[in-house]
């Protein structure tokens, strides 16, 4: 019986990979993307996913724990909840009904990430036709799509690949203006169930952006009021579910992180109480950066962080307040990114965790850079034509 299950899973894994590669080829042709680049992205990510699942199988890792705890669960809806339990709820039918093993589930989540990468490529390629952005002569799009850490963090069973895919679907809907309210709400709810703080940050961002634009119509007033009430109810439900006393939560968390980081003799732990806000934000965005890198892995990450520093400088150079002021999407994305970085950096204690979280923001931040750059080029060409 065990042998049959192994054969069954191997057949599924082979079918999934071939099906996704074939679908990627068709999608590339339809959207006028480079077939070679999409093929390389998909192949590279599947290889990393297979390698990662082999390394983590049977080890004390988040990915393996998701599988083991779900395998031992009593029923499907006993796993329903927020964050970790919601991921276990999602994979329960694959494990118990379809009898998929750890490697099959890992490939499914690897596929989620591939969807995210292809959508990111499509979005950036669409707004990068006017003026290519390069880094030491190399296309920024290619650098982003093949960043080692980006693929590594998205290659295992867990929340990251799901959040990445859903974020890209959400951004794609915004860019193409083809989203119904129902689809939009479903995506935000899914993101909230996977990572509750994302839902809270999105709620705050929407309210701040709508208020900044002014409540100029009864329809907008109704939307702001309803969304505010629903957001507050949802936020308090999340806090209640997580047993969080919001008045003392942050101070207690900081004290715990400080003690925990000081008790660890190895690893990339830092004490959040020893840094001011500016140090926390720069650490969150750009560390390790060569001088404090430990080992070959962090040296590679240092090169990536140097690239992120370049992206920030590029953003400053292409930023245009007039364009920003007119665009609801840009306001929402930048507001969300700012809230995300400020709050998450406030409780920073582990460099590895920081590097993982940054990739939830990178695609959105990239979109703003490419959008500003494209608008700047179009505006410059229009001025030349007038002259």
Tab-separated table of C-alpha atoms in Angstrom, residues 207 210 215-230:
chain	number	residue	atom	x	y	z
A	207	UNK	CA	-8.875	54.412	5.574
A	210	UNK	CA	-9.639	57.588	1.472
A	215	UNK	CA	-15.059	62.314	1.396
A	216	UNK	CA	-16.516	64.063	-1.640
A	217	UNK	CA	-19.664	62.000	-2.225
A	218	UNK	CA	-22.327	60.106	-0.228
A	219	UNK	CA	-21.156	56.862	-1.857
A	220	UNK	CA	-17.578	57.393	-0.659
A	221	UNK	CA	-18.814	58.372	2.816
A	222	UNK	CA	-20.845	55.159	3.068
A	223	UNK	CA	-17.855	53.135	1.882
A	224	UNK	CA	-15.485	54.724	4.436
A	225	UNK	CA	-17.950	54.252	7.316
A	226	UNK	CA	-18.806	50.623	6.434
A	227	UNK	CA	-15.193	49.702	5.743
A	228	UNK	CA	-14.054	51.377	8.992
A	229	UNK	CA	-16.634	49.532	11.086
A	230	UNK	CA	-15.920	46.173	9.439
